[in-house]
mmCIF file of C-alpha atoms in Angstrom:
data_model
loop_
_atom_site.group_PDB
_atom_site.id
_atom_site.type_symbol
_atom_site.label_atom_id
_atom_site.label_comp_id
_atom_site.label_asym_id
_atom_site.label_seq_id
_atom_site.Cartn_x
_atom_site.Cartn_y
_atom_site.Cartn_z
ATOM 1 C CA MET A 1 0.000 0.000 0.000
ATOM 2 C CA GLU A 2 1.337 3.387 -0.947
ATOM 3 C CA GLN A 3 2.073 5.762 1.948
ATOM 4 C CA VAL A 4 0.475 9.192 1.675
ATOM 5 C CA SER A 5 2.529 12.125 2.885
ATOM 6 C CA ALA A 6 0.973 14.373 5.552
ATOM 7 C CA ASN A 7 2.684 17.470 4.137
ATOM 8 C CA ARG A 8 0.906 18.832 1.103
ATOM 9 C CA SER A 9 1.095 22.047 -0.776
ATOM 10 C CA PRO A 10 -1.122 24.924 0.331
ATOM 11 C CA GLY A 11 -2.973 24.800 -2.934
ATOM 12 C CA ASP A 12 -4.639 21.421 -2.339
ATOM 13 C CA GLY A 13 -6.466 22.627 0.796
ATOM 14 C CA ALA A 14 -5.011 20.163 3.355
ATOM 15 C CA ILE A 15 -4.377 21.100 6.961
ATOM 16 C CA ASP A 16 -0.721 21.808 7.594
ATOM 17 C CA GLY A 17 -0.853 21.759 11.407
ATOM 18 C CA THR A 18 -1.959 25.335 12.082
ATOM 19 C CA MET A 19 -5.424 26.333 13.275
ATOM 20 C CA PRO A 20 -7.438 28.825 11.239
ATOM 21 C CA ASP A 21 -8.436 32.123 12.742
ATOM 22 C CA ALA A 22 -11.582 32.265 14.831
ATOM 23 C CA ASP A 23 -14.565 34.179 13.561
ATOM 24 C CA PHE A 24 -17.192 35.781 15.838
ATOM 25 C CA SER A 25 -19.880 35.178 13.223
ATOM 26 C CA GLY A 26 -20.159 31.636 14.514
ATOM 27 C CA GLY A 27 -17.883 29.820 12.083
ATOM 28 C CA VAL A 28 -14.223 29.598 11.180
ATOM 29 C CA LYS A 29 -12.504 31.704 8.579
ATOM 30 C CA SER A 30 -11.425 29.991 5.408
ATOM 31 C CA SER A 31 -7.809 29.227 4.724
ATOM 32 C CA ALA A 32 -5.592 31.165 2.385
ATOM 33 C CA SER A 33 -6.588 28.914 -0.483
ATOM 34 C CA GLY A 34 -10.169 30.169 -0.251
ATOM 35 C CA LYS A 35 -11.611 26.747 0.620
ATOM 36 C CA ALA A 36 -13.616 26.222 3.799
ATOM 37 C CA PRO A 37 -11.944 24.052 6.452
ATOM 38 C CA ALA A 38 -13.425 20.766 7.524
ATOM 39 C CA GLN A 39 -16.572 21.015 9.614
ATOM 40 C CA GLY A 40 -15.446 19.672 12.958
ATOM 41 C CA GLY A 41 -17.047 22.180 15.309
ATOM 42 C CA ILE A 42 -15.417 25.016 17.224
ATOM 43 C CA SER A 43 -13.059 24.250 20.066
ATOM 44 C CA LEU A 44 -11.345 26.506 22.574
ATOM 45 C CA ALA A 45 -8.211 26.437 20.416
ATOM 46 C CA ASP A 46 -10.089 28.254 17.655
ATOM 47 C CA PHE A 47 -10.344 31.427 19.755
ATOM 48 C CA ARG A 48 -7.566 33.988 19.897
ATOM 49 C CA TRP A 49 -6.588 35.848 23.063
ATOM 50 C CA PRO A 50 -8.586 38.980 22.110
ATOM 51 C CA ASP A 51 -11.631 36.773 21.656
ATOM 52 C CA LEU A 52 -11.204 35.211 25.080
ATOM 53 C CA LEU A 53 -10.685 38.615 26.682
ATOM 54 C CA PHE A 54 -13.830 39.880 25.000
ATOM 55 C CA ILE A 55 -15.876 36.951 26.335
ATOM 56 C CA ALA A 56 -14.366 37.387 29.801
ATOM 57 C CA GLY A 57 -15.333 41.067 29.758
ATOM 58 C CA LEU A 58 -18.934 40.212 28.853
ATOM 59 C CA LEU A 59 -19.101 37.700 31.694
ATOM 60 C CA ALA A 60 -17.613 40.224 34.121
ATOM 61 C CA VAL A 61 -20.423 42.648 33.269
ATOM 62 C CA ALA A 62 -23.292 40.173 33.043
ATOM 63 C CA VAL A 63 -22.714 37.657 35.843
ATOM 64 C CA PRO A 64 -22.781 40.013 38.891
ATOM 65 C CA THR A 65 -25.931 41.754 37.674
ATOM 66 C CA MET A 66 -27.697 38.513 36.817
ATOM 67 C CA ILE A 67 -26.925 37.127 40.283
ATOM 68 C CA PHE A 68 -28.307 40.344 41.797
ATOM 69 C CA VAL A 69 -31.460 40.128 39.665
ATOM 70 C CA ALA A 70 -31.990 36.433 40.410
ATOM 71 C CA ARG A 71 -31.679 36.904 44.165
ATOM 72 C CA SER A 72 -33.824 40.042 44.269
ATOM 73 C CA THR A 73 -36.719 39.301 41.898
ATOM 74 C CA TRP A 74 -36.704 35.732 40.596
ATOM 75 C CA THR A 75 -37.479 34.321 44.039
ATOM 76 C CA GLY A 76 -40.736 36.303 44.257
ATOM 77 C CA GLU A 77 -43.922 36.497 42.249
ATOM 78 C CA GLN A 78 -42.871 39.685 40.479
ATOM 79 C CA GLY A 79 -39.988 38.032 38.649
ATOM 80 C CA ALA A 80 -40.862 34.336 38.755
ATOM 81 C CA HIS A 81 -41.025 34.298 34.960
ATOM 82 C CA GLY A 82 -37.395 35.446 34.643
ATOM 83 C CA PRO A 83 -35.701 32.022 34.344
ATOM 84 C CA ILE A 84 -38.302 30.862 31.814
ATOM 85 C CA VAL A 85 -37.785 33.975 29.695
ATOM 86 C CA LEU A 86 -34.003 33.627 29.910
ATOM 87 C CA MET A 87 -33.983 30.010 28.730
ATOM 88 C CA THR A 88 -36.551 30.469 25.972
ATOM 89 C CA GLY A 89 -34.937 33.715 24.805
ATOM 90 C CA LEU A 90 -31.490 32.146 24.512
ATOM 91 C CA TRP A 91 -33.068 29.227 22.669
ATOM 92 C CA LEU A 92 -34.645 31.652 20.197
ATOM 93 C CA LEU A 93 -31.273 33.310 19.563
ATOM 94 C CA TRP A 94 -29.599 29.940 19.032
ATOM 95 C CA ARG A 95 -32.433 28.851 16.723
ATOM 96 C CA GLU A 96 -32.485 31.969 14.533
ATOM 97 C CA TRP A 97 -28.795 32.879 14.441
ATOM 98 C CA PRO A 98 -27.819 30.565 11.533
ATOM 99 C CA ALA A 99 -30.320 32.335 9.263
ATOM 100 C CA VAL A 100 -28.807 35.805 9.865
ATOM 101 C CA ARG A 101 -25.115 35.119 10.458
ATOM 102 C CA HIS A 102 -24.277 35.857 6.824
ATOM 103 C CA LEU A 103 -25.349 39.484 7.437
ATOM 104 C CA SER A 104 -22.567 40.033 9.977
ATOM 105 C CA GLN A 105 -20.416 43.076 9.271
ATOM 106 C CA ALA A 106 -18.529 44.864 12.021
ATOM 107 C CA PRO A 107 -19.303 48.608 12.242
ATOM 108 C CA ALA A 108 -16.820 51.458 12.323
ATOM 109 C CA PHE A 109 -14.683 51.592 15.459
ATOM 110 C CA TRP A 110 -15.743 55.128 16.377
ATOM 111 C CA LYS A 111 -19.393 54.119 16.412
ATOM 112 C CA VAL A 112 -18.698 51.376 18.916
ATOM 113 C CA ILE A 113 -16.669 53.683 21.147
ATOM 114 C CA ALA A 114 -19.374 56.359 21.033
ATOM 115 C CA LEU A 115 -21.908 53.840 22.303
ATOM 116 C CA ILE A 116 -19.933 51.654 24.702
ATOM 117 C CA ILE A 117 -18.169 54.329 26.797
ATOM 118 C CA PRO A 118 -21.364 56.118 27.980
ATOM 119 C CA ALA A 119 -23.007 52.726 28.547
ATOM 120 C CA LEU A 120 -20.133 51.490 30.733
ATOM 121 C CA ILE A 121 -20.140 54.725 32.744
ATOM 122 C CA ALA A 122 -23.889 54.385 33.304
ATOM 123 C CA TYR A 123 -23.417 50.738 34.277
ATOM 124 C CA ALA A 124 -20.755 51.635 36.853
ATOM 125 C CA LEU A 125 -23.065 54.245 38.395
ATOM 126 C CA ALA A 126 -25.941 51.760 38.465
ATOM 127 C CA ARG A 127 -23.735 49.205 40.238
ATOM 128 C CA ILE A 128 -22.883 51.793 42.878
ATOM 129 C CA THR A 129 -26.500 52.839 43.465
ATOM 130 C CA GLN A 130 -27.739 49.199 43.474
ATOM 131 C CA ILE A 131 -30.992 50.175 41.746
ATOM 132 C CA ILE A 132 -31.889 46.813 40.276
ATOM 133 C CA GLU A 133 -34.120 48.094 37.480
ATOM 134 C CA LEU A 134 -31.509 50.519 36.163
ATOM 135 C CA GLU A 135 -28.639 48.094 36.564
ATOM 136 C CA GLY A 136 -30.425 45.290 34.742
ATOM 137 C CA TYR A 137 -31.490 47.305 31.730
ATOM 138 C CA ILE A 138 -28.155 49.146 31.431
ATOM 139 C CA MET A 139 -26.229 45.882 31.677
ATOM 140 C CA TYR A 140 -28.414 44.421 28.943
ATOM 141 C CA GLY A 141 -27.766 47.493 26.817
ATOM 142 C CA VAL A 142 -24.012 46.991 27.241
ATOM 143 C CA LEU A 143 -24.341 43.395 26.040
ATOM 144 C CA VAL A 144 -26.360 44.457 23.002
ATOM 145 C CA ILE A 145 -23.762 47.112 22.135
ATOM 146 C CA ALA A 146 -21.012 44.505 22.477
ATOM 147 C CA CYS A 147 -22.856 42.227 20.066
ATOM 148 C CA TYR A 148 -23.282 45.190 17.703
ATOM 149 C CA ALA A 149 -19.522 45.738 17.812
ATOM 150 C CA VAL A 150 -18.957 42.173 16.630
ATOM 151 C CA VAL A 151 -21.732 41.459 14.106
ATOM 152 C CA GLY A 152 -23.100 44.893 13.186
ATOM 153 C CA ALA A 153 -26.653 46.188 13.046
ATOM 154 C CA LYS A 154 -28.277 43.995 10.377
ATOM 155 C CA PRO A 155 -28.272 40.702 12.334
ATOM 156 C CA LEU A 156 -29.517 42.496 15.448
ATOM 157 C CA ILE A 157 -32.408 44.000 13.508
ATOM 158 C CA LYS A 158 -33.354 40.562 12.227
ATOM 159 C CA LEU A 159 -33.142 39.226 15.800
ATOM 160 C CA ALA A 160 -35.205 42.088 17.211
ATOM 161 C CA PHE A 161 -37.877 39.874 18.760
ATOM 162 C CA PRO A 162 -35.546 37.618 20.803
ATOM 163 C CA ILE A 163 -33.553 40.668 21.931
ATOM 164 C CA ILE A 164 -36.654 42.568 23.087
ATOM 165 C CA TYR A 165 -38.174 39.420 24.583
ATOM 166 C CA LEU A 166 -35.081 38.805 26.743
ATOM 167 C CA ALA A 167 -35.586 42.224 28.367
ATOM 168 C CA PHE A 168 -38.537 40.707 30.262
ATOM 169 C CA ILE A 169 -36.074 39.008 32.620
ATOM 170 C CA PHE A 170 -35.626 42.357 34.374
ATOM 171 C CA PRO A 171 -38.334 43.834 36.625
ATOM 172 C CA PRO A 172 -40.056 47.043 35.512
ATOM 173 C CA PRO A 173 -39.458 50.152 37.664
ATOM 174 C CA ASP A 174 -41.558 50.457 40.851
ATOM 175 C CA THR A 175 -42.968 53.802 39.722
ATOM 176 C CA VAL A 176 -44.345 52.154 36.591
ATOM 177 C CA ILE A 177 -45.810 49.347 38.670
ATOM 178 C CA TYR A 178 -47.525 51.745 41.071
ATOM 179 C CA THR A 179 -48.839 54.061 38.358
ATOM 180 C CA PHE A 180 -50.142 51.255 36.185
ATOM 181 C CA THR A 181 -51.549 48.970 38.865
ATOM 182 C CA LEU A 182 -53.410 51.491 41.005
ATOM 183 C CA PRO A 183 -56.416 51.968 38.673
ATOM 184 C CA ILE A 184 -56.472 48.216 38.002
ATOM 185 C CA LYS A 185 -56.498 47.394 41.721
ATOM 186 C CA VAL A 186 -59.271 49.903 42.408
ATOM 187 C CA ALA A 187 -61.403 48.600 39.536
ATOM 188 C CA ILE A 188 -60.937 44.968 40.577
ATOM 189 C CA SER A 189 -61.738 45.749 44.222
ATOM 190 C CA GLU A 190 -64.903 47.677 43.386
ATOM 191 C CA THR A 191 -66.099 44.997 40.972
ATOM 192 C CA ALA A 192 -65.473 42.214 43.499
ATOM 193 C CA ILE A 193 -67.399 44.134 46.200
ATOM 194 C CA TRP A 194 -70.318 44.729 43.830
ATOM 195 C CA LEU A 195 -70.478 41.085 42.739
ATOM 196 C CA LEU A 196 -70.331 39.618 46.249
ATOM 197 C CA GLN A 197 -72.940 42.079 47.502
ATOM 198 C CA LEU A 198 -75.305 40.621 44.923
ATOM 199 C CA PHE A 199 -74.933 37.246 46.669
ATOM 200 C CA GLY A 200 -75.613 38.730 50.094
ATOM 201 C CA TYR A 201 -72.084 38.825 51.520
ATOM 202 C CA PRO A 202 -71.437 41.486 54.203
ATOM 203 C CA ILE A 203 -68.763 43.272 52.214
ATOM 204 C CA GLY A 204 -67.784 46.868 51.584
ATOM 205 C CA GLY A 205 -64.737 48.982 51.069
ATOM 206 C CA THR A 206 -63.077 52.019 49.614
ATOM 207 C CA GLY A 207 -60.280 52.062 47.070
ATOM 208 C CA VAL A 208 -58.128 48.964 47.451
ATOM 209 C CA THR A 209 -59.281 48.271 51.020
ATOM 210 C CA ILE A 210 -62.005 45.619 51.391
ATOM 211 C CA GLN A 211 -63.987 44.891 54.566
ATOM 212 C CA ILE A 212 -65.809 41.543 54.687
ATOM 213 C CA GLY A 213 -67.276 40.424 57.995
ATOM 214 C CA GLN A 214 -64.688 41.045 60.697
ATOM 215 C CA TYR A 215 -61.798 40.900 58.242
ATOM 216 C CA GLN A 216 -60.076 43.720 56.387
ATOM 217 C CA LEU A 217 -58.109 43.038 53.230
ATOM 218 C CA LEU A 218 -55.749 45.172 51.202
ATOM 219 C CA VAL A 219 -55.549 44.374 47.499
ATOM 220 C CA ALA A 220 -51.816 44.576 46.912
ATOM 221 C CA ALA A 221 -49.928 44.581 43.633
ATOM 222 C CA ALA A 222 -49.279 40.872 44.030
ATOM 223 C CA CYS A 223 -53.041 40.218 44.027
ATOM 224 C CA ALA A 224 -54.080 42.435 41.145
ATOM 225 C CA GLY A 225 -51.737 44.334 38.923
ATOM 226 C CA LEU A 226 -48.655 44.400 36.792
ATOM 227 C CA ASN A 227 -46.833 41.444 38.383
ATOM 228 C CA SER A 228 -48.894 38.779 36.700
ATOM 229 C CA ILE A 229 -49.507 40.971 33.652
ATOM 230 C CA VAL A 230 -45.768 41.106 32.927
ATOM 231 C CA SER A 231 -45.411 37.337 33.330
ATOM 232 C CA LEU A 232 -48.438 36.561 31.224
ATOM 233 C CA SER A 233 -47.431 39.077 28.578
ATOM 234 C CA ALA A 234 -43.941 37.602 28.264
ATOM 235 C CA LEU A 235 -45.106 34.003 27.937
ATOM 236 C CA THR A 236 -48.011 34.918 25.671
ATOM 237 C CA ILE A 237 -45.755 36.907 23.351
ATOM 238 C CA PHE A 238 -43.413 33.918 23.138
ATOM 239 C CA TYR A 239 -46.346 31.603 22.391
ATOM 240 C CA ILE A 240 -47.707 33.936 19.703
ATOM 241 C CA TYR A 241 -44.302 34.355 18.059
ATOM 242 C CA ILE A 242 -43.608 30.624 17.872
ATOM 243 C CA ARG A 243 -47.097 29.503 16.867
ATOM 244 C CA HIS A 244 -47.998 32.319 14.454
ATOM 245 C CA MET A 245 -44.610 33.523 13.251
ATOM 246 C CA GLY A 246 -45.656 34.347 9.706
ATOM 247 C CA ASP A 247 -48.985 36.067 10.386
ATOM 248 C CA ARG A 248 -48.450 39.573 11.776
ATOM 249 C CA ARG A 249 -52.145 40.483 11.648
ATOM 250 C CA TYR A 250 -53.029 37.427 13.726
ATOM 251 C CA GLN A 251 -50.207 38.155 16.176
ATOM 252 C CA LEU A 252 -51.355 41.737 16.757
ATOM 253 C CA THR A 253 -54.968 40.663 17.176
ATOM 254 C CA LEU A 254 -54.074 38.043 19.786
ATOM 255 C CA LEU A 255 -51.828 40.515 21.615
ATOM 256 C CA LEU A 256 -54.841 42.770 22.182
ATOM 257 C CA PHE A 257 -56.325 40.095 24.449
ATOM 258 C CA VAL A 258 -53.307 39.774 26.757
ATOM 259 C CA LEU A 259 -54.189 42.659 29.087
ATOM 260 C CA PRO A 260 -57.940 41.867 29.389
ATOM 261 C CA VAL A 261 -57.163 38.199 30.084
ATOM 262 C CA ALA A 262 -54.597 39.094 32.754
ATOM 263 C CA ILE A 263 -57.038 41.479 34.463
ATOM 264 C CA ALA A 264 -59.849 38.893 34.332
ATOM 265 C CA ALA A 265 -57.577 36.238 35.833
ATOM 266 C CA ASN A 266 -56.519 38.619 38.597
ATOM 267 C CA PHE A 267 -60.170 39.370 39.327
ATOM 268 C CA VAL A 268 -60.834 35.651 39.836
ATOM 269 C CA ARG A 269 -57.853 35.471 42.182
ATOM 270 C CA VAL A 270 -59.108 38.363 44.301
ATOM 271 C CA LEU A 271 -62.530 36.683 44.554
ATOM 272 C CA ILE A 272 -60.908 33.444 45.700
ATOM 273 C CA LEU A 273 -58.879 35.234 48.384
ATOM 274 C CA ILE A 274 -61.881 37.186 49.658
ATOM 275 C CA LEU A 275 -63.989 34.025 49.947
ATOM 276 C CA LEU A 276 -61.138 32.120 51.597
ATOM 277 C CA THR A 277 -60.738 34.875 54.160
ATOM 278 C CA TYR A 278 -64.457 35.004 54.945
ATOM 279 C CA HIS A 279 -65.100 31.252 55.132
ATOM 280 C CA ALA A 280 -61.747 29.866 56.372
ATOM 281 C CA GLY A 281 -60.208 32.800 58.217
ATOM 282 C CA GLU A 282 -57.366 35.180 57.558
ATOM 283 C CA ALA A 283 -54.657 32.663 58.539
ATOM 284 C CA ALA A 284 -55.869 30.134 55.968
ATOM 285 C CA ALA A 285 -56.110 32.748 53.233
ATOM 286 C CA GLN A 286 -52.533 33.885 53.834
ATOM 287 C CA SER A 287 -51.111 30.357 53.996
ATOM 288 C CA PHE A 288 -50.231 28.126 51.064
ATOM 289 C CA LEU A 289 -53.779 28.686 49.796
ATOM 290 C CA HIS A 290 -52.666 32.204 48.843
ATOM 291 C CA ASP A 291 -50.034 30.740 46.541
ATOM 292 C CA MET A 292 -52.522 28.176 45.247
ATOM 293 C CA ALA A 293 -54.834 31.030 44.288
ATOM 294 C CA GLY A 294 -51.960 32.578 42.354
ATOM 295 C CA LEU A 295 -51.223 29.341 40.520
ATOM 296 C CA THR A 296 -54.920 28.937 39.740
ATOM 297 C CA MET A 297 -54.993 32.465 38.342
ATOM 298 C CA PHE A 298 -51.960 31.827 36.162
ATOM 299 C CA ALA A 299 -53.282 28.542 34.812
ATOM 300 C CA MET A 300 -56.663 30.122 34.127
ATOM 301 C CA ALA A 301 -55.055 33.012 32.247
ATOM 302 C CA LEU A 302 -53.053 30.665 30.017
ATOM 303 C CA LEU A 303 -56.148 28.579 29.373
ATOM 304 C CA MET A 304 -58.077 31.703 28.408
ATOM 305 C CA ILE A 305 -55.321 32.702 25.982
ATOM 306 C CA PHE A 306 -55.458 29.263 24.362
ATOM 307 C CA LEU A 307 -59.244 29.496 24.045
ATOM 308 C CA VAL A 308 -58.990 32.958 22.512
ATOM 309 C CA ASP A 309 -56.360 31.618 20.114
ATOM 310 C CA MET A 310 -58.664 28.782 19.070
ATOM 311 C CA ALA A 311 -61.578 31.190 18.560
ATOM 312 C CA LEU A 312 -59.454 33.566 16.480
ATOM 313 C CA ALA A 313 -58.122 30.658 14.432
ATOM 314 C CA ARG A 314 -61.684 29.659 13.575
ATOM 315 C CA PHE A 315 -62.594 33.253 12.757
ATOM 316 C CA PHE A 316 -59.586 33.938 10.537
ATOM 317 C CA GLY A 317 -59.854 30.463 9.024
ATOM 318 C CA SER A 318 -63.483 30.963 8.074
ATOM 319 C CA LYS A 319 -62.700 34.360 6.543
ATOM 320 C CA GLU A 320 -59.891 32.910 4.449
ATOM 321 C CA ALA A 321 -62.013 29.934 3.411
ATOM 322 C CA GLU A 322 -64.857 32.239 2.398
ATOM 323 C CA GLY A 323 -62.516 34.428 0.375
ATOM 324 C CA ASP A 324 -60.874 31.462 -1.372
ATOM 325 C CA ALA A 325 -64.054 29.475 -2.071
ATOM 326 C CA PRO A 326 -64.788 28.765 -5.764
ATOM 327 C CA LEU A 327 -67.894 30.191 -7.380
ATOM 328 C CA SER A 328 -69.704 26.854 -7.387
ATOM 329 C CA ASP A 329 -69.323 26.551 -3.599
ATOM 330 C CA ARG A 330 -70.711 29.979 -2.786
ATOM 331 C CA PRO A 331 -74.318 30.569 -1.743
ATOM 332 C CA ALA A 332 -76.843 31.353 -4.470
ATOM 333 C CA SER A 333 -77.356 34.826 -3.001
ATOM 334 C CA ASP A 334 -73.702 35.665 -3.493
ATOM 335 C CA PRO A 335 -73.511 38.554 -6.002
ATOM 336 C CA ALA A 336 -70.520 36.965 -7.699
ATOM 337 C CA MET A 337 -72.491 33.734 -8.175
ATOM 338 C CA GLU A 338 -75.498 35.613 -9.518
ATOM 339 C CA GLY A 339 -73.257 37.375 -12.026
ATOM 340 C CA ALA A 340 -71.792 34.042 -13.098
ATOM 341 C CA LYS A 341 -75.267 32.586 -13.594
ATOM 342 C CA ASN A 342 -76.518 35.563 -15.574
ATOM 343 C CA GLY A 343 -73.430 35.469 -17.720
#
């Protein structure tokens, strides 16, 4: 058998013992001959020292803030959706990146510097003040700018949905929560009082304070407001994007139902808590049954979204079927059919 030499000329595309340069666009740069290297995956040896320093810098910015966010908000109801959004958002990026990687083109250096320096200064100030909302969003902005420095604007525009969706892992500012939830809490409280009075319950109240029997309840943000609305909105948006990716009109229509469904589910939760307090006592209502009411509310909201989706699918499906139906299948009163008959 003839022995084949391991040393070949550069022109025949063989590997001569040196690794090709790493490429941030997700692949490996071609060799000097212009041919693509063998597809064997990317190992640590493919990355140069600047690449490793860049990744280490991203981790140094992201990890402390993410630990802060996880400890502060993910353990409570306000941010319980954070881990789900993080995992599904990263999966979306991994899923859609191959389709846009060919658009990668690094921007001018001065553009990156003009964006990254103010962002890093703002991040340092946010770390000092320990304001979790500011720190989370500014840190995320730094990561997006870093990605822009590597791949340019076109891939980021194509990946706009996963990038915006991942921002749900951070809690909204408290001022937004208070401003947005106050009218919702008042409306839910007044509606619950009115409904239970119809059934003869000794209930009354003003604003978000409810008096039923000898018990007094305060409808907090956790019981009716933006906490569950943010969670439901994030998961519903993900569901809509995956299930109806190509139909923007359908997506927008289904999005209009997110807020009403969240408010309706919160209203059911408040009713459950009021009835638990009146019939089982305040201690029972504030025990694990309080969390069970929250889980019931969340499951009910998701079920309502699915039902709305099914109803809209029937509606849009019937409209499309009616528009695409041939003349022979249309009713006799259809003007188009009458014209065909007369012709």
